[in-house]
Short mmCIF file of C-alpha atoms in Angstrom, two decimals:
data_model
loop_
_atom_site.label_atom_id
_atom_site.label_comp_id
_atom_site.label_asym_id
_atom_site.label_seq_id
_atom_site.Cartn_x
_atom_site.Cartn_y
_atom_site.Cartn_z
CA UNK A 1 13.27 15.54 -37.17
CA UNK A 2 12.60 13.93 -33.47
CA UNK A 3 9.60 11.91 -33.56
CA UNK A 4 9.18 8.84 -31.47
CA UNK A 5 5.93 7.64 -33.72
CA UNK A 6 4.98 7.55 -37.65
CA UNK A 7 2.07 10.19 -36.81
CA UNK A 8 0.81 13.23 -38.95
CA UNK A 9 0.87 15.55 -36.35
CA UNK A 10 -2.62 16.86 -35.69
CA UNK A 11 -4.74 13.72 -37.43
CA UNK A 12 -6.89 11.53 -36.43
CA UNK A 13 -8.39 7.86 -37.23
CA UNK A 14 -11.98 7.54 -37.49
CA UNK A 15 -14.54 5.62 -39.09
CA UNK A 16 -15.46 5.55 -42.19
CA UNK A 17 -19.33 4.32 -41.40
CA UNK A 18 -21.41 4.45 -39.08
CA UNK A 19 -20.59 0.82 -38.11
CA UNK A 20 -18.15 0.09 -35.62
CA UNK A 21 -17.33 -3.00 -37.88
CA UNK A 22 -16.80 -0.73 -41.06
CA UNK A 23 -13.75 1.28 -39.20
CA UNK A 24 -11.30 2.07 -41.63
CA UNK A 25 -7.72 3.68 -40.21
CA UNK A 26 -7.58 5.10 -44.02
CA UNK A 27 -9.52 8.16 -43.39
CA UNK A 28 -8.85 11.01 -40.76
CA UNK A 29 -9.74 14.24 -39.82
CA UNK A 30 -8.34 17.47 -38.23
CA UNK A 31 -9.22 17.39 -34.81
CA UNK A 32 -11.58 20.56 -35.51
CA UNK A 33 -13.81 18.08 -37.28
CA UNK A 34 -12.89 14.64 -34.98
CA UNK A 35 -14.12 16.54 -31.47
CA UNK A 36 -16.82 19.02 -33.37
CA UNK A 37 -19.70 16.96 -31.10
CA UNK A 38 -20.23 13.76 -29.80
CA UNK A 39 -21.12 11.70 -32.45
CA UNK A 40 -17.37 12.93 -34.19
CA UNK A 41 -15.89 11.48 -31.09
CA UNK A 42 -17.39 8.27 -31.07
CA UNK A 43 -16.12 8.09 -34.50
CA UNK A 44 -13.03 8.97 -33.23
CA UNK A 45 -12.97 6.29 -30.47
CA UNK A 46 -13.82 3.44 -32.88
CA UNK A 47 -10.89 4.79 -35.18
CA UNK A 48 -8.84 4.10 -32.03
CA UNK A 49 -9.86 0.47 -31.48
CA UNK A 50 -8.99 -0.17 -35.08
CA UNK A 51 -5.33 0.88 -34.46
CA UNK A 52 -5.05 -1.96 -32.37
CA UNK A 53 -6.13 -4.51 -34.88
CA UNK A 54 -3.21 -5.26 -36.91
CA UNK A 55 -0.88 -7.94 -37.06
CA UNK A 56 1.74 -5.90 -35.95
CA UNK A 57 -0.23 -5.92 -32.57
CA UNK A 58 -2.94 -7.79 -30.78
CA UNK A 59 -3.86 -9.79 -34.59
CA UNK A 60 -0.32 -11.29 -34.71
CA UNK A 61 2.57 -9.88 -32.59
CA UNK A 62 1.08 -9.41 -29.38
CA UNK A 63 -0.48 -13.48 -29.70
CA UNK A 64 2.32 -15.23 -31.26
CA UNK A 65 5.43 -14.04 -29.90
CA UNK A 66 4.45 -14.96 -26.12
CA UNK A 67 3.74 -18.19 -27.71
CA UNK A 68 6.59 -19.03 -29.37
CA UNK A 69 9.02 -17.55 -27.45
CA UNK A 70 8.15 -20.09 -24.71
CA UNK A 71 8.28 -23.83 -24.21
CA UNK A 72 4.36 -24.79 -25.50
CA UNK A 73 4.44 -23.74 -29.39
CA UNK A 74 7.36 -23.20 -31.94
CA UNK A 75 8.39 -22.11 -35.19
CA UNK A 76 7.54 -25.62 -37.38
CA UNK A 77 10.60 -25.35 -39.83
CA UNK A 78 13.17 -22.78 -41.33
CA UNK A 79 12.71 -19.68 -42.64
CA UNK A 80 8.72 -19.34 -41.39
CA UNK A 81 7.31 -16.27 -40.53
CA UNK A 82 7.42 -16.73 -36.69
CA UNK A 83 11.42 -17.70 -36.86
CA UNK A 84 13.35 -14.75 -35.36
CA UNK A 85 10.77 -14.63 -32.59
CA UNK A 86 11.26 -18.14 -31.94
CA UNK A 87 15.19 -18.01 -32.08
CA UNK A 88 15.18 -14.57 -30.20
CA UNK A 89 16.62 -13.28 -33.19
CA UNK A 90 15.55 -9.40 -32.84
CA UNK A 91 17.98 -7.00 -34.39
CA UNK A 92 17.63 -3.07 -33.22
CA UNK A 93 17.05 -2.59 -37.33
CA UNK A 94 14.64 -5.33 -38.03
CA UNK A 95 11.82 -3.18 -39.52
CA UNK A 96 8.89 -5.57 -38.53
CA UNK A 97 8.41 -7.62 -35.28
CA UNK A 98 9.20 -5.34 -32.37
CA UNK A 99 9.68 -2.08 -34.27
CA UNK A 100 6.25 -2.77 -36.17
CA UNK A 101 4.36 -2.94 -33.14
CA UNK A 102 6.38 0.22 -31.28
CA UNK A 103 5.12 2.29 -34.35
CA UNK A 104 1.56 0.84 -33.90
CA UNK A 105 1.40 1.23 -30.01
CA UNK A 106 2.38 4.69 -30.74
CA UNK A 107 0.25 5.98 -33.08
CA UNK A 108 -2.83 4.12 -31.16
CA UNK A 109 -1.74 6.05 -27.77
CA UNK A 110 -1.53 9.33 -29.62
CA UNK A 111 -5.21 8.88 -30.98
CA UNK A 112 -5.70 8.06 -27.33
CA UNK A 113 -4.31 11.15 -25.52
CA UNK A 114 -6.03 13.35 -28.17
CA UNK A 115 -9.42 12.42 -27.11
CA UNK A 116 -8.48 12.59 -23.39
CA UNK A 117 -6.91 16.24 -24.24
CA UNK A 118 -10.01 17.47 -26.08
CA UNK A 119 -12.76 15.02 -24.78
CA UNK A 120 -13.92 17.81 -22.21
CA UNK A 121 -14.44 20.76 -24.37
CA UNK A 122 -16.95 18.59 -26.31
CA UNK A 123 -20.44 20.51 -25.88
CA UNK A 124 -23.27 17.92 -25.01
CA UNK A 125 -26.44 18.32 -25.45
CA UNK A 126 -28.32 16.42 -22.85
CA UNK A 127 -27.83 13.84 -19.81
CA UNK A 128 -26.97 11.05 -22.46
CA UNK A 129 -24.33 12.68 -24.09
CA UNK A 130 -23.49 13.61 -21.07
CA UNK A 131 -23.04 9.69 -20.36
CA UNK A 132 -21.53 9.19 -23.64
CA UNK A 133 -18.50 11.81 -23.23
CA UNK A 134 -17.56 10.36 -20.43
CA UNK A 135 -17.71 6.50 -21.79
CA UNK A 136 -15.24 8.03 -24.43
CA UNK A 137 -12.97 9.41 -21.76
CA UNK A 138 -12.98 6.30 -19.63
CA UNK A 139 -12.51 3.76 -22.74
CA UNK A 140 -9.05 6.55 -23.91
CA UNK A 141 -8.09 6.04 -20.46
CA UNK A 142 -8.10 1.99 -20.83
CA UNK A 143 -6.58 2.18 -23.98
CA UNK A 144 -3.71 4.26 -22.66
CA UNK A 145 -3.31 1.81 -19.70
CA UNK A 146 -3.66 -1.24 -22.50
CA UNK A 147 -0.91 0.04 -24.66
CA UNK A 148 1.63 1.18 -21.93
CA UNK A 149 1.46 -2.19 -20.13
CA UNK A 150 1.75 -3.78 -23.20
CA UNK A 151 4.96 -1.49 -24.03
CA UNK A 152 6.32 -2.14 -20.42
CA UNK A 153 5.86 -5.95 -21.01
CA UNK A 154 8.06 -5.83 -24.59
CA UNK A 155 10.97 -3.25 -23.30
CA UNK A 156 11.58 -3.45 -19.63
CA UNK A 157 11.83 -6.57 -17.32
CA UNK A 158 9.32 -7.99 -15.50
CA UNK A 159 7.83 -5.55 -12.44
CA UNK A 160 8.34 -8.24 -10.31
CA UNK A 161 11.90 -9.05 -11.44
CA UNK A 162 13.76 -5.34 -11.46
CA UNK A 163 11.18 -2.26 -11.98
CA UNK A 164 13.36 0.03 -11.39
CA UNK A 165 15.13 -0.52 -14.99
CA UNK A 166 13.84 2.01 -18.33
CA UNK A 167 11.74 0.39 -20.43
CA UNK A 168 9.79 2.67 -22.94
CA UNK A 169 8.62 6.42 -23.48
CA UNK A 170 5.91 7.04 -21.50
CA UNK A 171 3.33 9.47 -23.79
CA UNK A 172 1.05 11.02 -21.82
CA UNK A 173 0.02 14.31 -23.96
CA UNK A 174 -0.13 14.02 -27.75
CA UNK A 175 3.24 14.57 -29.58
CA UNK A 176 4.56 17.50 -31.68
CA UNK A 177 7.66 16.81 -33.78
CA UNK A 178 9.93 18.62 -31.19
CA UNK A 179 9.06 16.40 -29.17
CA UNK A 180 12.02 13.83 -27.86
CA UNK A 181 10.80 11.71 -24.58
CA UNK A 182 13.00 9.69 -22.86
CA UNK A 183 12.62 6.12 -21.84
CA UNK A 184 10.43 5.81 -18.36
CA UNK A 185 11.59 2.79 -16.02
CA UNK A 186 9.21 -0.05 -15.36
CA UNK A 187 7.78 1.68 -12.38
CA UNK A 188 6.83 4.77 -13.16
CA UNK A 189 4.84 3.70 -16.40
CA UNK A 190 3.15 0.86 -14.24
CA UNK A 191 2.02 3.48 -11.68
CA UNK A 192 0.38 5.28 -14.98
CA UNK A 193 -1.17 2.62 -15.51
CA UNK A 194 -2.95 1.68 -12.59
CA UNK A 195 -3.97 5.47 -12.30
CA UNK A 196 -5.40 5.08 -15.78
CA UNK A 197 -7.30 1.87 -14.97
CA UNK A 198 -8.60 3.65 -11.57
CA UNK A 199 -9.64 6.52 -13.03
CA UNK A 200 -11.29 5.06 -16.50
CA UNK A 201 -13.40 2.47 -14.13
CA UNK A 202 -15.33 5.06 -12.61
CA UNK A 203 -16.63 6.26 -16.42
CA UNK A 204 -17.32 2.94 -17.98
CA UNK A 205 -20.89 1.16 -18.40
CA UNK A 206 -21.10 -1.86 -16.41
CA UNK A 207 -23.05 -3.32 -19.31
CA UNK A 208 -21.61 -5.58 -21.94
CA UNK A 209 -20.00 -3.27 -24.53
CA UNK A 210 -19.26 -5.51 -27.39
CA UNK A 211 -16.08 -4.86 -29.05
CA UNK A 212 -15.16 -1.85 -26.44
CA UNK A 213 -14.38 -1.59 -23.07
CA UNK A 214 -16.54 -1.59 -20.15
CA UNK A 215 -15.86 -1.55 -16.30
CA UNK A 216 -15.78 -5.00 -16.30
CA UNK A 217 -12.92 -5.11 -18.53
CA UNK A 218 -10.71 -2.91 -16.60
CA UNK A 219 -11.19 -4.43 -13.52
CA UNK A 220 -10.20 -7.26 -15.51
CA UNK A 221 -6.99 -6.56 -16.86
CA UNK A 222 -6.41 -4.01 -13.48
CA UNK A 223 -6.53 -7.61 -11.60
CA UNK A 224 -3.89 -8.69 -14.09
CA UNK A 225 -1.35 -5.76 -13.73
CA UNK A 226 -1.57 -6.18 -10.18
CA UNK A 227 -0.29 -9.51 -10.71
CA UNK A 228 2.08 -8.72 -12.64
CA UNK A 229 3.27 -6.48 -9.94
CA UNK A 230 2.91 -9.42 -6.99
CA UNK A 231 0.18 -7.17 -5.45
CA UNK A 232 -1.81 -10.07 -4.95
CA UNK A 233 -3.92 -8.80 -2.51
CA UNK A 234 -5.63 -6.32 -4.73
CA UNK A 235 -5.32 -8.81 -7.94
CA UNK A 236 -7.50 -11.12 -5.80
CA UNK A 237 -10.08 -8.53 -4.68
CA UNK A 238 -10.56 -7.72 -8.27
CA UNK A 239 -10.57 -10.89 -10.14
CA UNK A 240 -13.53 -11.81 -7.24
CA UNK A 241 -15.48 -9.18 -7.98
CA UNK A 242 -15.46 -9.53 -11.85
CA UNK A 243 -15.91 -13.08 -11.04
CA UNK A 244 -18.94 -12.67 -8.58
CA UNK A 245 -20.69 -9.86 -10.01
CA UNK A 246 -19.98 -9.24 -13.53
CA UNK A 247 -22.53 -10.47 -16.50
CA UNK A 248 -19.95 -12.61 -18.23
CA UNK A 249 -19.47 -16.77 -17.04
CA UNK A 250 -17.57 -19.62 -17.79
CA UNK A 251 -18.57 -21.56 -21.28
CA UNK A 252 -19.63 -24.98 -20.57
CA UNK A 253 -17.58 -28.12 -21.71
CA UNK A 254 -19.57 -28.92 -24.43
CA UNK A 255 -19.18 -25.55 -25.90
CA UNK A 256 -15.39 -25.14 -25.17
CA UNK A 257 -14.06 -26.03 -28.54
CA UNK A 258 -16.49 -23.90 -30.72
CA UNK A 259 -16.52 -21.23 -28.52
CA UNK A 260 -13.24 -20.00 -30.21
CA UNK A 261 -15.25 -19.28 -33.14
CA UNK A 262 -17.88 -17.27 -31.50
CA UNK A 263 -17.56 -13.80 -31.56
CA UNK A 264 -18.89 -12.46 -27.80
CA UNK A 265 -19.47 -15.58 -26.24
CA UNK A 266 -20.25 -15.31 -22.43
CA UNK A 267 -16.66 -15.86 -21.53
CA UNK A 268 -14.93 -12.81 -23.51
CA UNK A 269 -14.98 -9.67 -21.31
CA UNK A 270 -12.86 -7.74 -24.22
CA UNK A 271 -11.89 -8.68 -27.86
CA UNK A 272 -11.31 -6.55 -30.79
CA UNK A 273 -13.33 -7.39 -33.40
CA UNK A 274 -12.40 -8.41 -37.13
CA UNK A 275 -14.65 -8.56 -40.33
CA UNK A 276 -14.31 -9.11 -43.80
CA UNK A 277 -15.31 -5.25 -44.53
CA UNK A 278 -12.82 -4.38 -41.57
CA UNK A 279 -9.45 -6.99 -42.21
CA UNK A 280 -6.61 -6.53 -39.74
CA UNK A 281 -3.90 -7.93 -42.13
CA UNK A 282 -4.76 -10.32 -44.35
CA UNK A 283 -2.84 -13.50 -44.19
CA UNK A 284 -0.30 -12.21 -41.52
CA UNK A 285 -2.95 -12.59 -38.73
CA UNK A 286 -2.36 -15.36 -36.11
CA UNK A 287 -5.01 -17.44 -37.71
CA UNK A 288 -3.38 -17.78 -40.96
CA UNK A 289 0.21 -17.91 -40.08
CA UNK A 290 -0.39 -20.77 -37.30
CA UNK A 291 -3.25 -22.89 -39.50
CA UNK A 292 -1.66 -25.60 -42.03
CA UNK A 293 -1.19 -25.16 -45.62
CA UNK A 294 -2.67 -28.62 -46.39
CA UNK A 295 -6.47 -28.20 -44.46
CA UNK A 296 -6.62 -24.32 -43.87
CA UNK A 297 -4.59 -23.09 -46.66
CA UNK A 298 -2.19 -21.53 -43.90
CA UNK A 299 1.25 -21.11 -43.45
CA UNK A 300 1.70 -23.73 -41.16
CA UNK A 301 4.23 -21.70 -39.34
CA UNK A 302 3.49 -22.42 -35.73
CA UNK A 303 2.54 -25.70 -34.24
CA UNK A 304 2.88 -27.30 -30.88
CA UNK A 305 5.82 -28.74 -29.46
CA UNK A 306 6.19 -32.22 -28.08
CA UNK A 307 6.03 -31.01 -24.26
CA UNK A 308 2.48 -29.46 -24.78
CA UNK A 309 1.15 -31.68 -26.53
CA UNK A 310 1.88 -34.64 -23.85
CA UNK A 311 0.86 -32.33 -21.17
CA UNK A 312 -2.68 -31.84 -22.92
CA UNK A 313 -3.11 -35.64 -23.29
CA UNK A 314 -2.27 -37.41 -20.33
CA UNK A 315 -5.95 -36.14 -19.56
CA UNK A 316 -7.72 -37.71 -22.12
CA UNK A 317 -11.27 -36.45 -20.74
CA UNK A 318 -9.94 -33.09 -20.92
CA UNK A 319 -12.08 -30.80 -23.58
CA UNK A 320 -8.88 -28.94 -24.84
CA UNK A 321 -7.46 -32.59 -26.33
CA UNK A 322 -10.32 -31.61 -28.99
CA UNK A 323 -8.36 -28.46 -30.10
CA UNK A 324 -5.82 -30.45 -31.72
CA UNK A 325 -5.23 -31.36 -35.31
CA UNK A 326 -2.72 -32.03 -38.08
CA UNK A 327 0.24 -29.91 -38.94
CA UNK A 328 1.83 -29.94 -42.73
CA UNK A 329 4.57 -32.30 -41.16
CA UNK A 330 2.09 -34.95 -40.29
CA UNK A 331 2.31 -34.29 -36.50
CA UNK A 332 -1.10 -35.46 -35.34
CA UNK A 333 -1.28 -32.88 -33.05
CA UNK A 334 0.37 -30.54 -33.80
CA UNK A 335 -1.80 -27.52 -35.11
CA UNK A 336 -3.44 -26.22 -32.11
CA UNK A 337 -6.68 -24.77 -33.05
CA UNK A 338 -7.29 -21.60 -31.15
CA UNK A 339 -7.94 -19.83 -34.07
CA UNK A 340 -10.27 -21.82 -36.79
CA UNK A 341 -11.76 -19.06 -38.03
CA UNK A 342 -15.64 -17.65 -38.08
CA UNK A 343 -17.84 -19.89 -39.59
CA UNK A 344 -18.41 -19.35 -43.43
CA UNK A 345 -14.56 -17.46 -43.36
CA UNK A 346 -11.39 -18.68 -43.65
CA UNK A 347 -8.73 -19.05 -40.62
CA UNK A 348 -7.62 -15.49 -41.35
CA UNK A 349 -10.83 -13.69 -40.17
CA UNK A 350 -11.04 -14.13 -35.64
CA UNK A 351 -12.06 -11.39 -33.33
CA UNK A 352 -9.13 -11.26 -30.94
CA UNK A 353 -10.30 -11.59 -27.08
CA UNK A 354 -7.96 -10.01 -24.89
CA UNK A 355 -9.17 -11.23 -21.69
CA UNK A 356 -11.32 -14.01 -20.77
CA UNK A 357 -13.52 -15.11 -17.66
CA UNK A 358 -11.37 -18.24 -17.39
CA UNK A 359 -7.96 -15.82 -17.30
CA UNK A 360 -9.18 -13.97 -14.06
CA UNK A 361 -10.36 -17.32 -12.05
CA UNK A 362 -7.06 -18.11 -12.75
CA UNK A 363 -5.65 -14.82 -11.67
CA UNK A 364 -7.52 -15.16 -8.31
CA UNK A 365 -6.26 -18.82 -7.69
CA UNK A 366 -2.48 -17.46 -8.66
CA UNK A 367 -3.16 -14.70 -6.36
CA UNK A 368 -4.37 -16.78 -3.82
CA UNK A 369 -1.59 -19.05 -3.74
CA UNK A 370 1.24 -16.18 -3.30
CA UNK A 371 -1.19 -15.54 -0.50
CA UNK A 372 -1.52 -18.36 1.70
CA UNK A 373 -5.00 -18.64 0.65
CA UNK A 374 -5.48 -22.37 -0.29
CA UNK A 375 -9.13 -22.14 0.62
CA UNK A 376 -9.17 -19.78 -2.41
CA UNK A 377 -6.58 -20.98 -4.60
CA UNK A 378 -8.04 -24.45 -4.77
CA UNK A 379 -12.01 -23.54 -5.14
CA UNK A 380 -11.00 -20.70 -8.50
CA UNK A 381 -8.57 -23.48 -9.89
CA UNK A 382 -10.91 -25.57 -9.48
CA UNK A 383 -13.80 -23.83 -11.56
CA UNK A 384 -11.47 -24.29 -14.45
CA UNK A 385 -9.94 -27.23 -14.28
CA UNK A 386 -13.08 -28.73 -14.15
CA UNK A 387 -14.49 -27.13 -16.66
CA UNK A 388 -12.07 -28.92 -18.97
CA UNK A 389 -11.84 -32.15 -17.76
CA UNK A 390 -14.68 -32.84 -15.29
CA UNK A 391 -13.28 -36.02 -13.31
CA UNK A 392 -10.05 -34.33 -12.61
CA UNK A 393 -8.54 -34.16 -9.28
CA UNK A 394 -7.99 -30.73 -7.95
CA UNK A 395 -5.53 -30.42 -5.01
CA UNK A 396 -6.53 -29.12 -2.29
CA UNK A 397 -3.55 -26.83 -1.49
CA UNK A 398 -2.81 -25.88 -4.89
CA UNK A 399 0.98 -24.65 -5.63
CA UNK A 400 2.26 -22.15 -8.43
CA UNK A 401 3.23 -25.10 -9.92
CA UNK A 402 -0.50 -25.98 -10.04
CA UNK A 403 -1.81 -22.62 -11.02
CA UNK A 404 0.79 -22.14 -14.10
CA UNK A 405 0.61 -25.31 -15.45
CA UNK A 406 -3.56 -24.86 -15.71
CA UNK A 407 -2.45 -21.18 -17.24
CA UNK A 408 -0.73 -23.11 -19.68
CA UNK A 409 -3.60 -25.25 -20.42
CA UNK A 410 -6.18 -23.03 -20.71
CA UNK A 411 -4.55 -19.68 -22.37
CA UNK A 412 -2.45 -21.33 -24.82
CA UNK A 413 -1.76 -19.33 -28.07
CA UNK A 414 -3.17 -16.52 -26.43
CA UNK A 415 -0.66 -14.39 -25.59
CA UNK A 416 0.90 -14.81 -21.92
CA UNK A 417 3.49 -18.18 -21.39
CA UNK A 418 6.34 -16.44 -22.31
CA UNK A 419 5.18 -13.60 -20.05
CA UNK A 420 4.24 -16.11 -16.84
CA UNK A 421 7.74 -17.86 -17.09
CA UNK A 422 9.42 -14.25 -16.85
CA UNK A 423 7.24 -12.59 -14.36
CA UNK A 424 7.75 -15.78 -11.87
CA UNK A 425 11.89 -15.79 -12.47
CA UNK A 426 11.09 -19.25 -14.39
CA UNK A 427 13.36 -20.65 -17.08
CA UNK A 428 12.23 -21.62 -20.53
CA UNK A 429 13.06 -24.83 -21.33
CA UNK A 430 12.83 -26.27 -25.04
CA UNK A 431 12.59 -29.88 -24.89
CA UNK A 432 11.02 -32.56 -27.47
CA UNK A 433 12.09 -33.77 -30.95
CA UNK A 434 10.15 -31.04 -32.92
CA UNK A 435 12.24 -28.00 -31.85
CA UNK A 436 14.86 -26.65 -34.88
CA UNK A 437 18.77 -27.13 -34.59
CA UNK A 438 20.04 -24.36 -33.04
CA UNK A 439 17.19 -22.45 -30.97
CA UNK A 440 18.21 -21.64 -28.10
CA UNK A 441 17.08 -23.18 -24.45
CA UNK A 442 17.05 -22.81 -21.08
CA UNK A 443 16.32 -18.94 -21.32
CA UNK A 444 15.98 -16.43 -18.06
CA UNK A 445 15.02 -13.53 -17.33
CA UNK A 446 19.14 -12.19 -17.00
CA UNK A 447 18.85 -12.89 -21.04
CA UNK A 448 19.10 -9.42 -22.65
CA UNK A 449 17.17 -10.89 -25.26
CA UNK A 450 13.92 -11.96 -23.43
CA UNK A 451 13.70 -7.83 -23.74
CA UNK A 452 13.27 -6.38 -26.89
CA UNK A 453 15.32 -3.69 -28.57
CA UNK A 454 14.34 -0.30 -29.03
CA UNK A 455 14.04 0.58 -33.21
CA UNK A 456 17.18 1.74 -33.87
CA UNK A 457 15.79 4.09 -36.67
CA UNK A 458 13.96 5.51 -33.13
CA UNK A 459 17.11 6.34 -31.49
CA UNK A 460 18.47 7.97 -34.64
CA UNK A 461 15.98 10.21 -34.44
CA UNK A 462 16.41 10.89 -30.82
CA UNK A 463 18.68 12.75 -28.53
CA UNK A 464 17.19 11.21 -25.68
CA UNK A 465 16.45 7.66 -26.21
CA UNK A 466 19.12 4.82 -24.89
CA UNK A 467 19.11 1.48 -26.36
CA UNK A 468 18.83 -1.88 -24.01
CA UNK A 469 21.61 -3.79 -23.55
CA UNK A 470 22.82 -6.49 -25.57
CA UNK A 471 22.15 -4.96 -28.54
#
């Protein structure tokens, strides 16, 4: 049978409460019952955040293998859980890593283009349902967008690099089993994308939507496709508006640290919340994997390397040297702690933010730079380089140098080095006396495996899908 995606055709995700925290992706119901009225939808729209939860996506993979598939983190020793990401050791029949998360992004985008598909023939009953309907549409719309850039990011090459290669299946309309899409190239699923974004803006609440999307949050991560794509023009114009006029601001200094513990501080414009009732994967999330045996009762698999550590303290005013903290090998510094955990829970319970304030200043400054703007470049750099280290010097013509060094700074373990080096045709380069025997260095964006394979049980399947090269 041809199926791209491990779907019951015809079945939906929804809640299993009235809670958005209670979500539970272990109930369903025929889409009779999930677009019936309003209030089914919004169940069905929570149900849809929930897919993205996991740690085969935005709880694990989607954090950890940008991580340690670049020069600032790395697998600690042999045979831990983050190895074959690490090593760039993907095989077309591993059934976890990149396959987990294509099954994952799939079934999310088919939840997706269901409500999109039957959102309109909802019947409302007054002007705030009205409202409602379309804040469901809009927030299907961002999801879409999410999930395909995130698909484009794993499967093709870099916009910037060569967008005119396939990357994945672009699902637009939900999926039957006789269905059998072919792979859509790096262009034509990043102008679905920005259409997406565009068109889900004009539905959203500007108001802070806790745990969902708002406009806010798509001109957010709009501002970061457009850098992705060098339009830096646009990129800028965005991240300044979210900047100037949105309700969300920089944490202070004294905060920094603990803010990563604080679900909806006044820096996260989107994260995807986590509860005990609501667990995204036990002890596979990025929390417990990266957190040491010894103090967090972890698996100590990821830790810092050498390079980043040294780069973090040569400042020794700046706030992030306070994230640091012992690894099971007795590195001093070498468990980096962006994810400690809500207080009274262990390290395997964090709400996941997607996008922070501090990630579009630092869009407009990269932005800014690729434009000639130093005016610009050095004034958003600024805002966060001071913000971690107050007596620091920022230059006054900042370079790209500048900008993705402070990237590296201030988003690690979040989910973007491994993306920055590729996107800017920079070469990862393992260095220090931590790294294993054997991983591999100075790695470009010309290395077939800096793309991921598609599932080979996928192109079994299929009559249509083509696997990348190299494997």
């Amino acid at each position: 049978m041809k199926r791209i995606i491990l779907i019951i055709l015809g079945v939906l995700i929804i809640s299993c409460g009235d809670d958005f925290l209670d979500v539970s992706p272990s109930q369903s119901l025929p889409p009779s019952e999930a677009f019936k009225d309003i209030t089914a939808v919004g169940q069905t729209v929570l149900g849809m955040y929930s897919g993205i939860q996991g740690d085969e996506y935005y709880s694990y993979f989607m954090i950890a293998m940008p991580a340690v598939k670049g020069d600032d983190f790395q697998t600690r020793q042999t045979g831990k859980r983050s190895q074959n990401l690490y090593r760039f050791n993907e095989t077309a029949e591993s059934d976890n890593g990149g396959a987990g998360f294509w099954d994952q992004a799939y079934y999310v985008l088919n939840i997706a283009n269901s409500i999109i598909e039957n959102i309109d023939a909802v019947q409302t009953n007054s002007a705030e349902e009205e409202v409602l309907k379309q804040q469901y549409k809009g927030e299907a719309l961002a999801m879409r967008a999410l999930i395909n850039f995130d698909l484009v990011r794993i499967y093709g090459k870099p916009y910037s690099v060569d967008n005119s290669v396939l990357a994945a299946p672009l699902i637009t309309r939900t999926q039957t089993p006789e269905d059998d899409p072919e792979r859509a190239t790096v262009s034509q699923m990043y102008t679905q994308i920005v259409q997406d974004y565009e068109a889900a803006v004009n539905l959203l609440t500007d108001e802070i939507n806790n745990g969902q999307f708002n406009s806010w949050t798509v001109k957010a991560l709009l501002s970061r496709v457009y850098l992705y794509m060098e339009n830096n023009s646009d990129a800028l114009a965005l991240a300044k508006d979210v900047i100037d006029n949105s309700p969300y601001s920089l944490v202070s200094y004294e905060n920094y640290a603990s803010s990563f513990s604080q679900d909806f501080n006044s820096e996260r414009i989107f994260e995807i919340v986590n509860t005990n009732a609501d667990n995204p994967g036990s002890r596979e999330t990025i929390g417990y994997v990266a957190g040491p045996q010894f103090s967090t009762s972890g698996y100590g698999a990821i830790i810092t390397t050498e390079v980043f550590e040294n780069l973090i303290s040569s400042e020794p005013n700046d706030v992030r040297n306070t994230m640091f903290a012992e690894d099971d090998s007795g590195n001093s510094k070498g468990y980096y702690k962006k994810w400690p955990g809500k207080p009274g829970s262990s390290v395997i319970l964090n709400n996941i933010p997607v996008v922070r304030l501090s990630e579009v200043y630092l869009i407009a400054a990269e932005a800014a730079v690729k434009s000639n703007n130093s005016f610009d470049a050095n004034y958003y750099l600024g805002e966060v380089m001071k913000r971690a280290n107050p007596t620091v010097s920022v230059p006054s013509s900042p370079t790209l140098n500048d900008v993705l060094t402070e990237r590296r700074k201030e988003l690690a373990l979040e989910g973007h080095r491994f993306f920055d080096l590729m996107r800017n045709n920079l070469t990862i380069i393992r260095e220090g006396g931590r790294h294993l025997v054997g991983t591999p260095t100075n790695i470009t964006n010309s290395d077939t495996r800096t793309i991921f394979p598609i599932p080979q049980k996928e192109i079994r399947k299929s009559d249509a899908l083509v696997q990348n090269p190299g494997y």
